[in-house]
Amino acid sequence: MSKKVTRIGVLTSGGDSPGMNAAIRAVVRTGLYHELEVFGIMRGYQGMVEDDIFRMESRSVANIIQRGGTILKTARCKEFFEPEGRRKAYENLRKRGIDGLVIIGGDGSFRGAQKFSNEYDIPCVGVPGTIDRDMAGTEVTIGFDTAVNTAVQAIDKIRDTMDAHDRVFIVEVMGRDAGYIALHSGIATGAENILIPETKTDIEAIIESLTEKEKRKKLVNLIVVAEGEEFGGANEVAKVIRERMPNADVRVTVLGHIQRGGTPSCEDRLVASHMGYYAVESLLLGRKNVMVGVINNKIHYTPLDKAVKEKHKIGQEWMKIVKILAS
Ligand code: F6P
């Protein structure tokens, strides 16, 4: 029988995502409801290593559900990936009697949690917070809905001016390793081409269809590109198109970190509240080293090692649909 947790720590780590504050709020208030002591850890694992940890009360999370970013701040902490860093972190938790951890972040953050939980007996529960939506064991991650809607709003605006000028626009969205934002925002804005890291970019086919349009004097075309696409993003793709089609009027927009900020959508606030609540419930039930996910609208637990090893795969049927709908 695992012993019941009494004091939990919560942190946000890796790239921030809109809705992380709603998740922190859910963790703190669920913990307090169960009469646990709750501690906020600043800047992810950095705060754990450097002992930047403070007691949280219900009012610590008042008026944050609607705010983007994270009140606990975030970081990518190299020291925690060294045994000495994890030892320091453990000592800092131990001296406060913290016996359970909720980690809100993406796969890099869960990799850290997995290493830590293999070495020290502090149960860790992961809550997937990443705009990339690239975690195995969940169909939903906190921040994706907001980020993709930010991208859609921006691309809709670009489409207006693109259409007015008959231009080729290449819009780069975030996603170093994952094409979900590109795929969803591209489909939702009627992009002719969507280039993502998960598939090979058929540049010849793109040039061919653009040349065809140029011949018909109707060269207007929207290409949505994930930053981690094979050629290296929108500017690289534009370079190739400009070289091969010197008369084409090509413009590039890189949306960048605008996708990570802003007011979280209703969906992200709900998902974050739900997952934060279940993260604490699962620690109380003695679950260890799992990620709380959602599959088919139901809460689903995946062992952390599986969540970090496997990638959520993009179904190939989507790419077929993109082609058909853009033709
Ligand atoms: O993981 C989220 C993400 O926004 C990726 O889509 C992107 O590649 C990366 O973070 C950017 O990281 P940074 O903010 O460190 O530049």
CSV table of C-alpha atoms and ligand atoms in Angstrom, one decimal:
chain,number,residue,atom,x,y,z
A,1,MET,CA,0.0,0.0,0.0
A,2,SER,CA,1.4,3.4,-0.9
A,3,LYS,CA,1.2,6.0,1.9
A,4,LYS,CA,-1.4,8.7,1.5
A,5,VAL,CA,0.0,12.0,0.2
A,6,THR,CA,-0.3,15.0,2.5
A,7,ARG,CA,1.7,17.7,0.9
A,8,ILE,CA,1.9,18.2,-2.9
A,9,GLY,CA,4.0,20.4,-5.1
A,10,VAL,CA,2.8,21.8,-8.5
A,11,LEU,CA,5.0,23.2,-11.2
A,12,THR,CA,4.8,24.3,-14.9
A,13,SER,CA,7.7,23.3,-17.2
A,14,GLY,CA,8.8,23.6,-20.8
A,15,GLY,CA,7.0,25.9,-23.3
A,16,ASP,CA,4.1,27.6,-21.6
A,17,SER,CA,0.6,27.1,-23.0
A,18,PRO,CA,-2.7,29.0,-22.5
A,19,GLY,CA,-4.7,27.3,-19.8
A,20,MET,CA,-1.7,26.4,-17.6
A,21,ASN,CA,-3.1,28.8,-15.0
A,22,ALA,CA,-6.4,27.1,-15.0
A,23,ALA,CA,-4.7,23.8,-14.4
A,24,ILE,CA,-2.6,25.3,-11.5
A,25,ARG,CA,-5.9,26.7,-10.0
A,26,ALA,CA,-7.6,23.3,-10.2
A,27,VAL,CA,-4.6,21.5,-8.6
A,28,VAL,CA,-4.4,24.0,-5.7
A,29,ARG,CA,-8.1,24.1,-5.0
A,30,THR,CA,-8.6,20.3,-5.3
A,31,GLY,CA,-5.7,19.8,-3.0
A,32,LEU,CA,-7.0,22.3,-0.4
A,33,TYR,CA,-10.5,20.7,-0.6
A,34,HIS,CA,-8.8,17.4,0.4
A,35,GLU,CA,-7.0,19.2,3.2
A,36,LEU,CA,-3.6,18.8,1.6
A,37,GLU,CA,-0.9,21.4,1.9
A,38,VAL,CA,-0.1,22.7,-1.6
A,39,PHE,CA,3.3,24.2,-2.6
A,40,GLY,CA,4.0,26.2,-5.8
A,41,ILE,CA,7.4,25.5,-7.4
A,42,MET,CA,8.7,28.4,-9.5
A,43,ARG,CA,10.2,28.1,-13.0
A,44,GLY,CA,9.6,24.4,-13.3
A,45,TYR,CA,12.4,22.1,-12.1
A,46,GLN,CA,14.7,25.1,-11.8
A,47,GLY,CA,12.7,26.2,-8.7
A,48,MET,CA,12.9,22.6,-7.3
A,49,VAL,CA,16.7,22.6,-7.7
A,50,GLU,CA,17.1,26.2,-6.4
A,51,ASP,CA,14.5,25.8,-3.6
A,52,ASP,CA,12.2,28.5,-4.9
A,53,ILE,CA,9.1,26.9,-3.4
A,54,PHE,CA,6.2,28.6,-1.6
A,55,ARG,CA,3.0,27.6,0.2
A,56,MET,CA,-0.2,28.2,-1.9
A,57,GLU,CA,-3.6,29.1,-0.6
A,58,SER,CA,-7.0,29.4,-2.3
A,59,ARG,CA,-6.4,33.1,-2.9
A,60,SER,CA,-3.0,32.4,-4.5
A,61,VAL,CA,-5.0,31.2,-7.6
A,62,ALA,CA,-7.8,33.8,-7.5
A,63,ASN,CA,-8.5,35.6,-10.8
A,64,ILE,CA,-6.0,33.6,-12.9
A,65,ILE,CA,-8.3,31.2,-14.8
A,66,GLN,CA,-8.6,33.7,-17.7
A,67,ARG,CA,-4.9,34.5,-17.9
A,68,GLY,CA,-2.4,33.1,-20.5
A,69,GLY,CA,1.2,32.3,-19.5
A,70,THR,CA,1.8,30.7,-16.0
A,71,ILE,CA,1.9,32.4,-12.6
A,72,LEU,CA,4.5,29.8,-11.6
A,73,LYS,CA,6.6,30.8,-14.6
A,74,THR,CA,8.4,28.1,-16.6
A,75,ALA,CA,11.9,27.1,-17.7
A,76,ARG,CA,13.7,24.3,-19.4
A,77,CYS,CA,16.2,23.2,-16.6
A,78,LYS,CA,19.4,21.5,-17.8
A,79,GLU,CA,20.6,20.9,-14.2
A,80,PHE,CA,17.6,18.6,-13.4
A,81,PHE,CA,18.7,16.3,-16.1
A,82,GLU,CA,21.9,15.6,-14.1
A,83,PRO,CA,21.8,13.3,-11.1
A,84,GLU,CA,23.2,16.0,-8.8
A,85,GLY,CA,20.4,18.4,-9.9
A,86,ARG,CA,17.8,15.8,-9.1
A,87,ARG,CA,19.4,15.1,-5.7
A,88,LYS,CA,19.2,18.8,-4.8
A,89,ALA,CA,15.6,18.9,-5.9
A,90,TYR,CA,14.7,15.9,-3.8
A,91,GLU,CA,16.3,17.4,-0.7
A,92,ASN,CA,14.3,20.6,-1.2
A,93,LEU,CA,11.1,18.7,-1.4
A,94,ARG,CA,12.0,16.4,1.5
A,95,LYS,CA,12.7,19.2,3.9
A,96,ARG,CA,9.1,20.5,3.4
A,97,GLY,CA,7.6,17.0,3.5
A,98,ILE,CA,6.3,17.2,-0.1
A,99,ASP,CA,5.3,13.7,-1.0
A,100,GLY,CA,3.5,14.2,-4.3
A,101,LEU,CA,4.1,16.2,-7.4
A,102,VAL,CA,2.0,17.5,-10.3
A,103,ILE,CA,3.9,18.5,-13.3
A,104,ILE,CA,2.2,20.5,-16.0
A,105,GLY,CA,4.1,20.5,-19.2
A,106,GLY,CA,5.1,18.6,-22.4
A,107,ASP,CA,7.2,15.5,-23.1
A,108,GLY,CA,10.5,17.1,-22.1
A,109,SER,CA,9.0,17.8,-18.7
A,110,PHE,CA,7.6,14.3,-18.3
A,111,ARG,CA,11.0,12.9,-19.2
A,112,GLY,CA,12.4,14.8,-16.2
A,113,ALA,CA,9.6,13.5,-14.0
A,114,GLN,CA,10.2,10.0,-15.1
A,115,LYS,CA,13.9,10.1,-14.3
A,116,PHE,CA,13.1,11.7,-10.9
A,117,SER,CA,10.5,9.1,-10.0
A,118,ASN,CA,12.8,6.2,-10.9
A,119,GLU,CA,15.3,7.5,-8.4
A,120,TYR,CA,13.2,8.9,-5.6
A,121,ASP,CA,10.0,7.7,-4.0
A,122,ILE,CA,7.9,10.8,-4.7
A,123,PRO,CA,4.9,10.0,-6.9
A,124,CYS,CA,4.6,12.2,-9.9
A,125,VAL,CA,1.5,12.9,-12.0
A,126,GLY,CA,1.8,14.7,-15.4
A,127,VAL,CA,-0.8,17.0,-16.9
A,128,PRO,CA,-0.2,17.6,-20.6
A,129,GLY,CA,0.2,21.3,-21.2
A,130,THR,CA,1.6,22.0,-24.7
A,131,ILE,CA,0.3,23.9,-27.7
A,132,ASP,CA,1.8,21.2,-29.9
A,133,ARG,CA,-0.7,18.4,-28.9
A,134,ASP,CA,1.9,15.8,-29.6
A,135,MET,CA,1.6,13.5,-26.6
A,136,ALA,CA,0.7,9.9,-26.7
A,137,GLY,CA,-2.1,8.8,-24.3
A,138,THR,CA,-4.3,11.9,-24.8
A,139,GLU,CA,-6.3,13.4,-27.6
A,140,VAL,CA,-6.2,16.8,-25.9
A,141,THR,CA,-3.4,19.0,-24.5
A,142,ILE,CA,-3.9,22.2,-22.6
A,143,GLY,CA,-3.3,25.2,-24.9
A,144,PHE,CA,-3.7,23.6,-28.3
A,145,ASP,CA,-7.3,24.9,-28.8
A,146,THR,CA,-6.3,28.5,-28.0
A,147,ALA,CA,-3.1,28.3,-30.1
A,148,VAL,CA,-4.8,26.9,-33.2
A,149,ASN,CA,-7.6,29.4,-33.0
A,150,THR,CA,-5.0,32.2,-32.7
A,151,ALA,CA,-3.4,30.8,-35.9
A,152,VAL,CA,-6.8,30.6,-37.7
A,153,GLN,CA,-7.7,34.2,-36.9
A,154,ALA,CA,-4.4,35.4,-38.2
A,155,ILE,CA,-4.5,33.3,-41.3
A,156,ASP,CA,-8.0,34.4,-42.1
A,157,LYS,CA,-6.7,38.0,-42.1
A,158,ILE,CA,-3.8,37.1,-44.3
A,159,ARG,CA,-6.1,35.3,-46.7
A,160,ASP,CA,-8.1,38.5,-47.3
A,161,THR,CA,-5.0,40.5,-48.4
A,162,MET,CA,-3.6,37.4,-50.3
A,163,ASP,CA,-6.8,37.2,-52.3
A,164,ALA,CA,-6.9,40.9,-53.0
A,165,HIS,CA,-3.4,40.8,-54.5
A,166,ASP,CA,-3.4,37.3,-56.1
A,167,ARG,CA,-0.4,36.3,-54.1
A,168,VAL,CA,1.3,33.2,-52.9
A,169,PHE,CA,1.4,33.3,-49.1
A,170,ILE,CA,3.5,31.0,-46.9
A,171,VAL,CA,2.4,31.2,-43.3
A,172,GLU,CA,4.6,29.5,-40.7
A,173,VAL,CA,3.0,28.3,-37.5
A,174,MET,CA,4.6,26.7,-34.4
A,175,GLY,CA,5.5,23.0,-34.2
A,176,ARG,CA,9.2,22.0,-34.2
A,177,ASP,CA,8.4,18.3,-34.1
A,178,ALA,CA,4.6,18.2,-34.6
A,179,GLY,CA,2.3,19.3,-37.3
A,180,TYR,CA,-1.0,19.5,-35.5
A,181,ILE,CA,-1.3,23.3,-35.4
A,182,ALA,CA,-0.4,23.5,-39.1
A,183,LEU,CA,-2.8,20.7,-40.0
A,184,HIS,CA,-5.8,22.0,-38.1
A,185,SER,CA,-5.3,25.7,-38.9
A,186,GLY,CA,-4.5,24.8,-42.5
A,187,ILE,CA,-7.7,22.8,-43.0
A,188,ALA,CA,-9.8,25.4,-41.1
A,189,THR,CA,-8.5,28.2,-43.4
A,190,GLY,CA,-8.8,26.3,-46.6
A,191,ALA,CA,-5.0,26.1,-47.3
A,192,GLU,CA,-4.0,24.6,-50.6
A,193,ASN,CA,-0.9,23.0,-49.1
A,194,ILE,CA,0.0,22.1,-45.5
A,195,LEU,CA,3.6,21.1,-44.8
A,196,ILE,CA,4.4,19.3,-41.6
A,197,PRO,CA,7.4,17.5,-40.0
A,198,GLU,CA,5.6,14.1,-40.0
A,199,THR,CA,5.5,13.9,-43.8
A,200,LYS,CA,7.9,14.5,-46.7
A,201,THR,CA,7.4,17.8,-48.5
A,202,ASP,CA,6.6,17.2,-52.1
A,203,ILE,CA,8.0,20.5,-53.4
A,204,GLU,CA,7.8,19.4,-57.0
A,205,ALA,CA,4.1,18.8,-56.8
A,206,ILE,CA,3.7,22.3,-55.2
A,207,ILE,CA,5.7,24.0,-57.9
A,208,GLU,CA,3.7,22.1,-60.6
A,209,SER,CA,0.4,23.3,-59.2
A,210,LEU,CA,1.6,26.8,-58.7
A,211,THR,CA,3.0,26.9,-62.3
A,212,GLU,CA,-0.4,25.7,-63.6
A,213,LYS,CA,-2.1,28.5,-61.7
A,214,GLU,CA,0.4,31.0,-63.0
A,215,LYS,CA,-0.3,30.0,-66.6
A,216,ARG,CA,-4.0,30.6,-65.9
A,217,LYS,CA,-3.1,34.0,-64.5
A,218,LYS,CA,-4.7,33.0,-61.2
A,219,LEU,CA,-1.7,32.6,-58.9
A,220,VAL,CA,-3.3,32.8,-55.5
A,221,ASN,CA,-2.3,30.1,-53.0
A,222,LEU,CA,-2.1,29.7,-49.3
A,223,ILE,CA,0.6,27.4,-47.9
A,224,VAL,CA,0.6,26.7,-44.1
A,225,VAL,CA,4.0,25.4,-42.9
A,226,ALA,CA,5.0,24.0,-39.5
A,227,GLU,CA,8.3,25.4,-38.3
A,228,GLY,CA,9.8,21.9,-38.2
A,229,GLU,CA,8.9,21.0,-41.7
A,230,GLU,CA,11.6,19.3,-43.8
A,231,PHE,CA,12.9,22.4,-45.6
A,232,GLY,CA,13.2,24.3,-42.4
A,233,GLY,CA,10.2,26.5,-42.3
A,234,ALA,CA,8.4,29.2,-44.4
A,235,ASN,CA,11.4,31.2,-45.4
A,236,GLU,CA,13.2,28.2,-46.8
A,237,VAL,CA,10.1,27.0,-48.8
A,238,ALA,CA,9.7,30.6,-50.1
A,239,LYS,CA,13.4,30.6,-51.3
A,240,VAL,CA,12.8,27.5,-53.4
A,241,ILE,CA,9.6,28.8,-54.9
A,242,ARG,CA,11.1,32.2,-55.7
A,243,GLU,CA,14.1,30.5,-57.4
A,244,ARG,CA,11.9,28.3,-59.5
A,245,MET,CA,9.2,30.9,-60.2
A,246,PRO,CA,10.8,34.3,-60.4
A,247,ASN,CA,7.6,36.1,-61.4
A,248,ALA,CA,5.5,34.8,-58.6
A,249,ASP,CA,4.5,37.3,-55.9
A,250,VAL,CA,5.5,35.4,-52.8
A,251,ARG,CA,5.1,36.6,-49.2
A,252,VAL,CA,6.0,35.0,-45.9
A,253,THR,CA,4.4,35.5,-42.5
A,254,VAL,CA,5.9,33.8,-39.4
A,255,LEU,CA,3.3,33.8,-36.6
A,256,GLY,CA,5.7,32.8,-33.9
A,257,HIS,CA,5.1,33.1,-30.2
A,258,ILE,CA,1.8,35.0,-30.6
A,259,GLN,CA,0.4,31.4,-30.7
A,260,ARG,CA,1.6,30.7,-27.2
A,261,GLY,CA,0.1,33.7,-25.4
A,262,GLY,CA,-3.3,35.2,-24.9
A,263,THR,CA,-6.6,34.4,-23.1
A,264,PRO,CA,-7.2,30.7,-23.0
A,265,SER,CA,-10.3,29.4,-24.9
A,266,CYS,CA,-13.2,28.0,-23.0
A,267,GLU,CA,-12.2,24.6,-24.1
A,268,ASP,CA,-8.7,24.9,-22.7
A,269,ARG,CA,-10.0,26.2,-19.4
A,270,LEU,CA,-12.3,23.3,-19.1
A,271,VAL,CA,-9.7,20.7,-20.1
A,272,ALA,CA,-7.2,22.2,-17.7
A,273,SER,CA,-9.7,22.3,-14.8
A,274,HIS,CA,-10.7,18.7,-15.5
A,275,MET,CA,-7.1,17.4,-15.8
A,276,GLY,CA,-5.9,19.4,-12.7
A,277,TYR,CA,-8.7,18.0,-10.6
A,278,TYR,CA,-7.9,14.4,-11.7
A,279,ALA,CA,-4.2,14.8,-11.2
A,280,VAL,CA,-4.8,15.4,-7.5
A,281,GLU,CA,-7.5,12.8,-7.2
A,282,SER,CA,-5.1,10.2,-8.7
A,283,LEU,CA,-2.3,11.1,-6.3
A,284,LEU,CA,-4.8,10.6,-3.5
A,285,LEU,CA,-5.7,7.2,-4.9
A,286,GLY,CA,-2.1,6.2,-4.9
A,287,ARG,CA,-1.4,6.4,-8.6
A,288,LYS,CA,2.2,7.1,-9.4
A,289,ASN,CA,4.1,8.2,-12.4
A,290,VAL,CA,1.2,8.5,-14.8
A,291,MET,CA,0.0,11.2,-17.2
A,292,VAL,CA,-3.6,12.3,-17.0
A,293,GLY,CA,-5.1,12.4,-20.5
A,294,VAL,CA,-8.4,12.5,-22.3
A,295,ILE,CA,-9.4,9.9,-24.8
A,296,ASN,CA,-13.0,9.7,-26.2
A,297,ASN,CA,-13.9,12.5,-23.8
A,298,LYS,CA,-13.0,10.3,-20.8
A,299,ILE,CA,-10.1,10.7,-18.4
A,300,HIS,CA,-7.3,8.2,-19.3
A,301,TYR,CA,-4.1,7.4,-17.4
A,302,THR,CA,-0.9,6.6,-19.3
A,303,PRO,CA,2.4,5.6,-17.6
A,304,LEU,CA,4.8,8.4,-17.9
A,305,ASP,CA,7.4,6.3,-19.7
A,306,LYS,CA,4.9,5.3,-22.3
A,307,ALA,CA,3.8,9.0,-22.7
A,308,VAL,CA,7.3,10.1,-23.4
A,309,LYS,CA,8.3,7.2,-25.6
A,310,GLU,CA,5.4,7.2,-28.0
A,311,LYS,CA,4.3,10.0,-30.2
A,312,HIS,CA,0.7,10.9,-31.0
A,313,LYS,CA,0.6,10.1,-34.8
A,314,ILE,CA,-1.1,12.2,-37.4
A,315,GLY,CA,-3.6,10.0,-39.4
A,316,GLN,CA,-2.6,9.8,-43.0
A,317,GLU,CA,-6.3,10.2,-44.0
A,318,TRP,CA,-6.1,13.8,-43.0
A,319,MET,CA,-3.4,14.5,-45.7
A,320,LYS,CA,-5.7,12.9,-48.3
A,321,ILE,CA,-8.6,15.1,-47.2
A,322,VAL,CA,-6.4,18.2,-47.4
A,323,LYS,CA,-5.6,17.4,-51.1
A,324,ILE,CA,-9.2,16.7,-52.0
A,325,LEU,CA,-10.6,19.8,-50.3
A,326,ALA,CA,-8.0,22.1,-51.8
A,327,SER,CA,-8.4,20.9,-55.4
B,1,F6P,O1,6.6,23.2,-27.4
B,1,F6P,C1,5.9,24.3,-27.8
B,1,F6P,C2,6.7,25.1,-28.8
B,1,F6P,O2,6.0,26.3,-29.0
B,1,F6P,C3,7.0,24.5,-30.1
B,1,F6P,O3,5.9,24.5,-31.0
B,1,F6P,C4,8.1,25.3,-30.6
B,1,F6P,O4,8.9,24.7,-31.5
B,1,F6P,C5,8.9,25.6,-29.3
B,1,F6P,O5,8.0,25.5,-28.3
B,1,F6P,C6,9.6,26.9,-29.3
B,1,F6P,O6,10.3,27.0,-28.1
B,1,F6P,P1,11.0,28.3,-27.6
B,1,F6P,O7,9.9,29.2,-26.9
B,1,F6P,O8,11.9,27.9,-26.6
B,1,F6P,O9,11.5,29.0,-28.7
